[in-house]
Amino acid sequence: MSNALMSRKRVPVAGVLFALAVVASLPVLSRDAPSWPDSQLTRTQAVALLQTFNADLLSHPSATLTLEGWCDAHHLADTAKITAQRDHIEKPLSTDDRQLMGIGADEPVRYRRVKLACGGHVLSEADNWYVPARLTPDMNHILDTTDQPFGKVVAELHFRRETKSAETLWHALPQGWEISPALPGASRSLAIPHQVLRHKAVLYDGQGRPFSLVVETYTSELFAFPAPPVATTSR
């Protein structure tokens, strides 16, 4: 067999090995989580937890730090650190959202879409439009060349967050649950949809200038821990 033919036959093997190496280097995003029993109690607990998380988001400027706090409190990872996994796609900012941010049609805007994960659990999928002229050159460079979470990169702007909408996408307790003798369609384990909560917010820098619009969709991975224990009383 000629050297040229042998070389051609080696290419697919080398390509497969390279692909396997790339896949092995990627973070593992596990959706394996303890299942919650489907009962009125666990559904009520889920409602309370989701509203607690929602309140934390509404009262803090950084969603990244809020997610880290949630990850730490619920032991979703050995080290509660949020990592961003970026999808390299483009999505223009709508005319209405430009008006919401108070910027003209010709103002350059950049777009970032990331999945924010902790301990292998994707907790949020975020769309982020930002005005590069209102960030420092170093911030723009980091955002262009790395997958670091946006909130940490722009922390030095001492920004505040103004939530424009907060939509609960999953209602664990159906309407009329408080007068129903049993939950309709209850199964052995609680089925939580992938998307449970969505926020739309504008970030303002220390001078009060809007510099970013974010749409964050939070996932069922927020509940990737054992169901809260049932309290018992001794007699």
PDB file of C-alpha atoms in Angstrom:
ATOM      1  CA  MET A   1       0.000   0.000   0.000  1.00  0.00           C
ATOM      2  CA  SER A   2       1.375   3.434  -0.929  1.00  0.00           C
ATOM      3  CA  ASN A   3       2.235   6.036   1.709  1.00  0.00           C
ATOM      4  CA  ALA A   4      -0.290   8.421   0.161  1.00  0.00           C
ATOM      5  CA  LEU A   5      -3.097   5.858   0.482  1.00  0.00           C
ATOM      6  CA  MET A   6      -2.137   5.046   4.071  1.00  0.00           C
ATOM      7  CA  SER A   7      -2.148   8.744   4.893  1.00  0.00           C
ATOM      8  CA  ARG A   8      -5.634   9.140   3.432  1.00  0.00           C
ATOM      9  CA  LYS A   9      -6.888   6.220   5.516  1.00  0.00           C
ATOM     10  CA  ARG A  10      -5.474   7.729   8.718  1.00  0.00           C
ATOM     11  CA  VAL A  11      -7.343  11.033   8.334  1.00  0.00           C
ATOM     12  CA  PRO A  12     -10.763   9.800   9.490  1.00  0.00           C
ATOM     13  CA  VAL A  13      -9.245   8.141  12.563  1.00  0.00           C
ATOM     14  CA  ALA A  14      -7.355  11.295  13.450  1.00  0.00           C
ATOM     15  CA  GLY A  15     -10.529  13.327  12.982  1.00  0.00           C
ATOM     16  CA  VAL A  16     -12.486  11.034  15.283  1.00  0.00           C
ATOM     17  CA  LEU A  17      -9.779  11.188  17.948  1.00  0.00           C
ATOM     18  CA  PHE A  18      -9.689  14.985  17.720  1.00  0.00           C
ATOM     19  CA  ALA A  19     -13.477  15.202  18.069  1.00  0.00           C
ATOM     20  CA  LEU A  20     -13.409  12.901  21.085  1.00  0.00           C
ATOM     21  CA  ALA A  21     -10.728  15.051  22.686  1.00  0.00           C
ATOM     22  CA  VAL A  22     -12.811  18.187  22.148  1.00  0.00           C
ATOM     23  CA  VAL A  23     -15.920  16.566  23.615  1.00  0.00           C
ATOM     24  CA  ALA A  24     -13.938  15.306  26.619  1.00  0.00           C
ATOM     25  CA  SER A  25     -12.739  18.834  27.315  1.00  0.00           C
ATOM     26  CA  LEU A  26     -16.253  20.282  27.437  1.00  0.00           C
ATOM     27  CA  PRO A  27     -18.073  20.678  30.765  1.00  0.00           C
ATOM     28  CA  VAL A  28     -20.510  17.914  31.566  1.00  0.00           C
ATOM     29  CA  LEU A  29     -24.049  19.273  31.866  1.00  0.00           C
ATOM     30  CA  SER A  30     -25.927  16.683  33.854  1.00  0.00           C
ATOM     31  CA  ARG A  31     -29.685  16.689  33.957  1.00  0.00           C
ATOM     32  CA  ASP A  32     -29.670  13.837  36.448  1.00  0.00           C
ATOM     33  CA  ALA A  33     -31.307  15.068  39.628  1.00  0.00           C
ATOM     34  CA  PRO A  34     -33.218  13.527  42.510  1.00  0.00           C
ATOM     35  CA  SER A  35     -36.878  13.159  41.563  1.00  0.00           C
ATOM     36  CA  TRP A  36     -39.462  14.829  43.752  1.00  0.00           C
ATOM     37  CA  PRO A  37     -42.628  12.910  44.681  1.00  0.00           C
ATOM     38  CA  ASP A  38     -45.761  14.411  43.159  1.00  0.00           C
ATOM     39  CA  SER A  39     -47.904  15.540  46.053  1.00  0.00           C
ATOM     40  CA  GLN A  40     -49.674  18.664  47.203  1.00  0.00           C
ATOM     41  CA  LEU A  41     -46.927  19.180  49.770  1.00  0.00           C
ATOM     42  CA  THR A  42     -44.011  19.043  47.321  1.00  0.00           C
ATOM     43  CA  ARG A  43     -45.882  21.218  44.827  1.00  0.00           C
ATOM     44  CA  THR A  44     -46.470  23.783  47.567  1.00  0.00           C
ATOM     45  CA  GLN A  45     -42.776  23.599  48.495  1.00  0.00           C
ATOM     46  CA  ALA A  46     -41.823  24.114  44.840  1.00  0.00           C
ATOM     47  CA  VAL A  47     -44.040  27.190  44.609  1.00  0.00           C
ATOM     48  CA  ALA A  48     -42.459  28.632  47.766  1.00  0.00           C
ATOM     49  CA  LEU A  49     -38.924  27.928  46.525  1.00  0.00           C
ATOM     50  CA  LEU A  50     -39.538  29.457  43.101  1.00  0.00           C
ATOM     51  CA  GLN A  51     -41.056  32.579  44.626  1.00  0.00           C
ATOM     52  CA  THR A  52     -38.142  32.846  47.058  1.00  0.00           C
ATOM     53  CA  PHE A  53     -35.693  32.652  44.155  1.00  0.00           C
ATOM     54  CA  ASN A  54     -37.770  35.195  42.214  1.00  0.00           C
ATOM     55  CA  ALA A  55     -37.673  37.591  45.177  1.00  0.00           C
ATOM     56  CA  ASP A  56     -33.879  37.198  45.424  1.00  0.00           C
ATOM     57  CA  LEU A  57     -33.521  38.105  41.744  1.00  0.00           C
ATOM     58  CA  LEU A  58     -35.754  41.147  42.142  1.00  0.00           C
ATOM     59  CA  SER A  59     -33.774  42.436  45.123  1.00  0.00           C
ATOM     60  CA  HIS A  60     -30.216  42.023  43.775  1.00  0.00           C
ATOM     61  CA  PRO A  61     -28.492  43.680  40.792  1.00  0.00           C
ATOM     62  CA  SER A  62     -26.514  40.615  39.675  1.00  0.00           C
ATOM     63  CA  ALA A  63     -28.300  37.486  38.493  1.00  0.00           C
ATOM     64  CA  THR A  64     -24.933  35.703  38.409  1.00  0.00           C
ATOM     65  CA  LEU A  65     -24.318  36.255  42.111  1.00  0.00           C
ATOM     66  CA  THR A  66     -27.912  35.325  42.916  1.00  0.00           C
ATOM     67  CA  LEU A  67     -27.438  32.028  41.069  1.00  0.00           C
ATOM     68  CA  GLU A  68     -24.177  31.381  42.910  1.00  0.00           C
ATOM     69  CA  GLY A  69     -25.940  31.929  46.210  1.00  0.00           C
ATOM     70  CA  TRP A  70     -28.727  29.535  45.207  1.00  0.00           C
ATOM     71  CA  CYS A  71     -26.216  26.942  44.045  1.00  0.00           C
ATOM     72  CA  ASP A  72     -24.326  27.182  47.324  1.00  0.00           C
ATOM     73  CA  ALA A  73     -27.419  27.092  49.556  1.00  0.00           C
ATOM     74  CA  HIS A  74     -28.800  24.001  47.815  1.00  0.00           C
ATOM     75  CA  HIS A  75     -25.480  22.173  47.402  1.00  0.00           C
ATOM     76  CA  LEU A  76     -25.704  21.856  43.624  1.00  0.00           C
ATOM     77  CA  ALA A  77     -21.894  21.793  43.342  1.00  0.00           C
ATOM     78  CA  ASP A  78     -18.848  21.195  45.494  1.00  0.00           C
ATOM     79  CA  THR A  79     -17.815  24.767  44.684  1.00  0.00           C
ATOM     80  CA  ALA A  80     -20.610  27.222  43.961  1.00  0.00           C
ATOM     81  CA  LYS A  81     -19.220  28.959  40.891  1.00  0.00           C
ATOM     82  CA  ILE A  82     -21.244  30.049  37.887  1.00  0.00           C
ATOM     83  CA  THR A  83     -19.730  29.337  34.487  1.00  0.00           C
ATOM     84  CA  ALA A  84     -21.001  30.709  31.175  1.00  0.00           C
ATOM     85  CA  GLN A  85     -21.261  28.568  28.051  1.00  0.00           C
ATOM     86  CA  ARG A  86     -21.640  30.806  25.062  1.00  0.00           C
ATOM     87  CA  ASP A  87     -23.657  30.174  21.913  1.00  0.00           C
ATOM     88  CA  HIS A  88     -21.983  32.078  19.084  1.00  0.00           C
ATOM     89  CA  ILE A  89     -25.041  33.371  17.288  1.00  0.00           C
ATOM     90  CA  GLU A  90     -26.335  36.826  16.389  1.00  0.00           C
ATOM     91  CA  LYS A  91     -29.715  38.323  17.242  1.00  0.00           C
ATOM     92  CA  PRO A  92     -30.556  41.983  16.553  1.00  0.00           C
ATOM     93  CA  LEU A  93     -32.123  44.224  19.169  1.00  0.00           C
ATOM     94  CA  SER A  94     -35.678  45.158  18.256  1.00  0.00           C
ATOM     95  CA  THR A  95     -36.788  48.736  17.710  1.00  0.00           C
ATOM     96  CA  ASP A  96     -39.034  48.562  20.788  1.00  0.00           C
ATOM     97  CA  ASP A  97     -36.165  47.347  22.957  1.00  0.00           C
ATOM     98  CA  ARG A  98     -33.893  50.101  21.632  1.00  0.00           C
ATOM     99  CA  GLN A  99     -36.529  52.567  22.792  1.00  0.00           C
ATOM    100  CA  LEU A 100     -36.708  50.749  26.135  1.00  0.00           C
ATOM    101  CA  MET A 101     -32.962  51.277  26.534  1.00  0.00           C
ATOM    102  CA  GLY A 102     -33.143  54.862  25.290  1.00  0.00           C
ATOM    103  CA  ILE A 103     -30.687  54.345  22.420  1.00  0.00           C
ATOM    104  CA  GLY A 104     -31.003  55.354  18.777  1.00  0.00           C
ATOM    105  CA  ALA A 105     -31.286  53.142  15.728  1.00  0.00           C
ATOM    106  CA  ASP A 106     -27.626  53.752  14.815  1.00  0.00           C
ATOM    107  CA  GLU A 107     -26.114  52.974  18.240  1.00  0.00           C
ATOM    108  CA  PRO A 108     -23.875  49.858  17.936  1.00  0.00           C
ATOM    109  CA  VAL A 109     -25.140  46.979  20.075  1.00  0.00           C
ATOM    110  CA  ARG A 110     -23.538  43.606  20.659  1.00  0.00           C
ATOM    111  CA  TYR A 111     -25.290  40.368  21.501  1.00  0.00           C
ATOM    112  CA  ARG A 112     -24.363  37.473  23.744  1.00  0.00           C
ATOM    113  CA  ARG A 113     -26.304  34.292  24.445  1.00  0.00           C
ATOM    114  CA  VAL A 114     -25.055  32.115  27.273  1.00  0.00           C
ATOM    115  CA  LYS A 115     -26.080  29.216  29.456  1.00  0.00           C
ATOM    116  CA  LEU A 116     -25.193  29.832  33.094  1.00  0.00           C
ATOM    117  CA  ALA A 117     -24.292  26.606  34.865  1.00  0.00           C
ATOM    118  CA  CYS A 118     -23.230  25.507  38.310  1.00  0.00           C
ATOM    119  CA  GLY A 119     -22.002  22.026  39.134  1.00  0.00           C
ATOM    120  CA  GLY A 120     -23.047  20.717  35.718  1.00  0.00           C
ATOM    121  CA  HIS A 121     -26.580  22.125  36.046  1.00  0.00           C
ATOM    122  CA  VAL A 122     -27.710  24.766  33.550  1.00  0.00           C
ATOM    123  CA  LEU A 123     -29.697  27.144  35.741  1.00  0.00           C
ATOM    124  CA  SER A 124     -30.335  29.939  33.252  1.00  0.00           C
ATOM    125  CA  GLU A 125     -30.343  30.613  29.520  1.00  0.00           C
ATOM    126  CA  ALA A 126     -29.739  34.315  28.919  1.00  0.00           C
ATOM    127  CA  ASP A 127     -30.002  36.675  25.961  1.00  0.00           C
ATOM    128  CA  ASN A 128     -27.946  39.808  26.515  1.00  0.00           C
ATOM    129  CA  TRP A 129     -27.683  42.923  24.353  1.00  0.00           C
ATOM    130  CA  TYR A 130     -25.176  45.560  25.461  1.00  0.00           C
ATOM    131  CA  VAL A 131     -23.793  48.911  24.324  1.00  0.00           C
ATOM    132  CA  PRO A 132     -20.013  48.507  23.930  1.00  0.00           C
ATOM    133  CA  ALA A 133     -19.443  52.283  23.995  1.00  0.00           C
ATOM    134  CA  ARG A 134     -20.635  52.318  27.626  1.00  0.00           C
ATOM    135  CA  LEU A 135     -18.196  49.610  28.726  1.00  0.00           C
ATOM    136  CA  THR A 136     -14.439  49.886  29.176  1.00  0.00           C
ATOM    137  CA  PRO A 137     -12.095  48.514  26.475  1.00  0.00           C
ATOM    138  CA  ASP A 138     -10.983  45.755  28.872  1.00  0.00           C
ATOM    139  CA  MET A 139     -14.581  44.711  29.508  1.00  0.00           C
ATOM    140  CA  ASN A 140     -15.311  44.566  25.783  1.00  0.00           C
ATOM    141  CA  HIS A 141     -12.177  42.517  25.177  1.00  0.00           C
ATOM    142  CA  ILE A 142     -13.109  39.985  27.875  1.00  0.00           C
ATOM    143  CA  LEU A 143     -16.661  39.703  26.567  1.00  0.00           C
ATOM    144  CA  ASP A 144     -15.400  39.224  23.002  1.00  0.00           C
ATOM    145  CA  THR A 145     -12.769  36.621  23.798  1.00  0.00           C
ATOM    146  CA  THR A 146     -14.001  34.640  26.813  1.00  0.00           C
ATOM    147  CA  ASP A 147     -17.130  32.993  28.211  1.00  0.00           C
ATOM    148  CA  GLN A 148     -17.005  34.797  31.552  1.00  0.00           C
ATOM    149  CA  PRO A 149     -20.434  35.717  32.990  1.00  0.00           C
ATOM    150  CA  PHE A 150     -21.502  39.223  31.963  1.00  0.00           C
ATOM    151  CA  GLY A 151     -22.371  40.345  35.492  1.00  0.00           C
ATOM    152  CA  LYS A 152     -18.880  39.606  36.775  1.00  0.00           C
ATOM    153  CA  VAL A 153     -17.164  41.262  33.816  1.00  0.00           C
ATOM    154  CA  VAL A 154     -19.050  44.563  34.285  1.00  0.00           C
ATOM    155  CA  ALA A 155     -19.070  44.548  38.109  1.00  0.00           C
ATOM    156  CA  GLU A 156     -16.833  47.642  38.247  1.00  0.00           C
ATOM    157  CA  LEU A 157     -19.639  49.701  36.696  1.00  0.00           C
ATOM    158  CA  HIS A 158     -21.494  49.342  40.036  1.00  0.00           C
ATOM    159  CA  PHE A 159     -24.643  48.727  38.071  1.00  0.00           C
ATOM    160  CA  ARG A 160     -28.214  48.495  39.184  1.00  0.00           C
ATOM    161  CA  ARG A 161     -30.884  46.309  37.680  1.00  0.00           C
ATOM    162  CA  GLU A 162     -34.394  47.416  36.787  1.00  0.00           C
ATOM    163  CA  THR A 163     -36.709  44.502  36.104  1.00  0.00           C
ATOM    164  CA  LYS A 164     -39.194  45.230  33.321  1.00  0.00           C
ATOM    165  CA  SER A 165     -41.098  41.946  33.567  1.00  0.00           C
ATOM    166  CA  ALA A 166     -41.049  38.784  35.669  1.00  0.00           C
ATOM    167  CA  GLU A 167     -43.096  35.899  34.314  1.00  0.00           C
ATOM    168  CA  THR A 168     -43.706  32.620  36.093  1.00  0.00           C
ATOM    169  CA  LEU A 169     -43.726  29.930  33.397  1.00  0.00           C
ATOM    170  CA  TRP A 170     -44.550  26.978  35.639  1.00  0.00           C
ATOM    171  CA  HIS A 171     -47.498  26.917  38.027  1.00  0.00           C
ATOM    172  CA  ALA A 172     -46.963  23.872  40.213  1.00  0.00           C
ATOM    173  CA  LEU A 173     -50.386  24.215  41.812  1.00  0.00           C
ATOM    174  CA  PRO A 174     -53.307  24.274  39.369  1.00  0.00           C
ATOM    175  CA  GLN A 175     -56.126  26.751  39.745  1.00  0.00           C
ATOM    176  CA  GLY A 176     -58.532  25.636  42.454  1.00  0.00           C
ATOM    177  CA  TRP A 177     -56.017  23.350  44.141  1.00  0.00           C
ATOM    178  CA  GLU A 178     -57.027  24.631  47.590  1.00  0.00           C
ATOM    179  CA  ILE A 179     -60.551  23.207  47.275  1.00  0.00           C
ATOM    180  CA  SER A 180     -59.753  20.107  45.240  1.00  0.00           C
ATOM    181  CA  PRO A 181     -59.530  16.789  47.117  1.00  0.00           C
ATOM    182  CA  ALA A 182     -56.689  15.576  44.903  1.00  0.00           C
ATOM    183  CA  LEU A 183     -54.301  16.969  42.343  1.00  0.00           C
ATOM    184  CA  PRO A 184     -55.377  16.184  38.772  1.00  0.00           C
ATOM    185  CA  GLY A 185     -53.040  13.881  36.909  1.00  0.00           C
ATOM    186  CA  ALA A 186     -50.647  13.440  39.831  1.00  0.00           C
ATOM    187  CA  SER A 187     -47.914  10.929  39.082  1.00  0.00           C
ATOM    188  CA  ARG A 188     -45.312   9.191  41.177  1.00  0.00           C
ATOM    189  CA  SER A 189     -42.695  11.869  40.476  1.00  0.00           C
ATOM    190  CA  LEU A 190     -43.173  15.582  39.952  1.00  0.00           C
ATOM    191  CA  ALA A 191     -42.754  16.623  36.304  1.00  0.00           C
ATOM    192  CA  ILE A 192     -41.079  20.038  36.140  1.00  0.00           C
ATOM    193  CA  PRO A 193     -40.915  21.711  32.700  1.00  0.00           C
ATOM    194  CA  HIS A 194     -37.561  22.930  31.417  1.00  0.00           C
ATOM    195  CA  GLN A 195     -38.502  26.623  31.652  1.00  0.00           C
ATOM    196  CA  VAL A 196     -39.905  27.813  34.979  1.00  0.00           C
ATOM    197  CA  LEU A 197     -39.291  31.595  35.204  1.00  0.00           C
ATOM    198  CA  ARG A 198     -38.364  34.469  32.867  1.00  0.00           C
ATOM    199  CA  HIS A 199     -37.059  37.941  33.661  1.00  0.00           C
ATOM    200  CA  LYS A 200     -36.508  40.907  31.371  1.00  0.00           C
ATOM    201  CA  ALA A 201     -34.350  43.657  32.827  1.00  0.00           C
ATOM    202  CA  VAL A 202     -32.272  46.701  31.943  1.00  0.00           C
ATOM    203  CA  LEU A 203     -28.904  47.327  33.607  1.00  0.00           C
ATOM    204  CA  TYR A 204     -27.831  50.890  34.417  1.00  0.00           C
ATOM    205  CA  ASP A 205     -24.302  52.001  35.226  1.00  0.00           C
ATOM    206  CA  GLY A 206     -23.298  54.236  38.147  1.00  0.00           C
ATOM    207  CA  GLN A 207     -24.134  57.314  36.060  1.00  0.00           C
ATOM    208  CA  GLY A 208     -27.654  56.087  35.396  1.00  0.00           C
ATOM    209  CA  ARG A 209     -27.022  55.169  31.749  1.00  0.00           C
ATOM    210  CA  PRO A 210     -28.663  51.987  30.425  1.00  0.00           C
ATOM    211  CA  PHE A 211     -25.989  49.731  28.971  1.00  0.00           C
ATOM    212  CA  SER A 212     -27.525  46.262  28.794  1.00  0.00           C
ATOM    213  CA  LEU A 213     -30.835  44.511  28.204  1.00  0.00           C
ATOM    214  CA  VAL A 214     -31.140  40.935  29.433  1.00  0.00           C
ATOM    215  CA  VAL A 215     -33.808  38.292  28.990  1.00  0.00           C
ATOM    216  CA  GLU A 216     -33.127  35.410  31.374  1.00  0.00           C
ATOM    217  CA  THR A 217     -35.012  32.121  31.308  1.00  0.00           C
ATOM    218  CA  TYR A 218     -34.511  30.001  34.419  1.00  0.00           C
ATOM    219  CA  THR A 219     -34.730  26.236  34.233  1.00  0.00           C
ATOM    220  CA  SER A 220     -35.909  23.206  36.172  1.00  0.00           C
ATOM    221  CA  GLU A 221     -32.269  22.624  37.182  1.00  0.00           C
ATOM    222  CA  LEU A 222     -32.925  25.116  39.993  1.00  0.00           C
ATOM    223  CA  PHE A 223     -34.628  22.130  41.665  1.00  0.00           C
ATOM    224  CA  ALA A 224     -31.771  19.661  41.103  1.00  0.00           C
ATOM    225  CA  PHE A 225     -31.616  18.690  44.772  1.00  0.00           C
ATOM    226  CA  PRO A 226     -33.640  16.336  46.977  1.00  0.00           C
ATOM    227  CA  ALA A 227     -37.138  17.447  47.879  1.00  0.00           C
ATOM    228  CA  PRO A 228     -37.299  19.262  51.231  1.00  0.00           C
ATOM    229  CA  PRO A 229     -37.795  16.857  54.128  1.00  0.00           C
ATOM    230  CA  VAL A 230     -41.175  16.608  55.782  1.00  0.00           C
ATOM    231  CA  ALA A 231     -41.114  17.932  59.317  1.00  0.00           C
ATOM    232  CA  THR A 232     -42.242  15.525  62.003  1.00  0.00           C
ATOM    233  CA  THR A 233     -43.390  16.203  65.521  1.00  0.00           C
ATOM    234  CA  SER A 234     -42.659  13.989  68.485  1.00  0.00           C
ATOM    235  CA  ARG A 235     -45.399  12.985  70.858  1.00  0.00           C
TER     236      ARG A 235
END
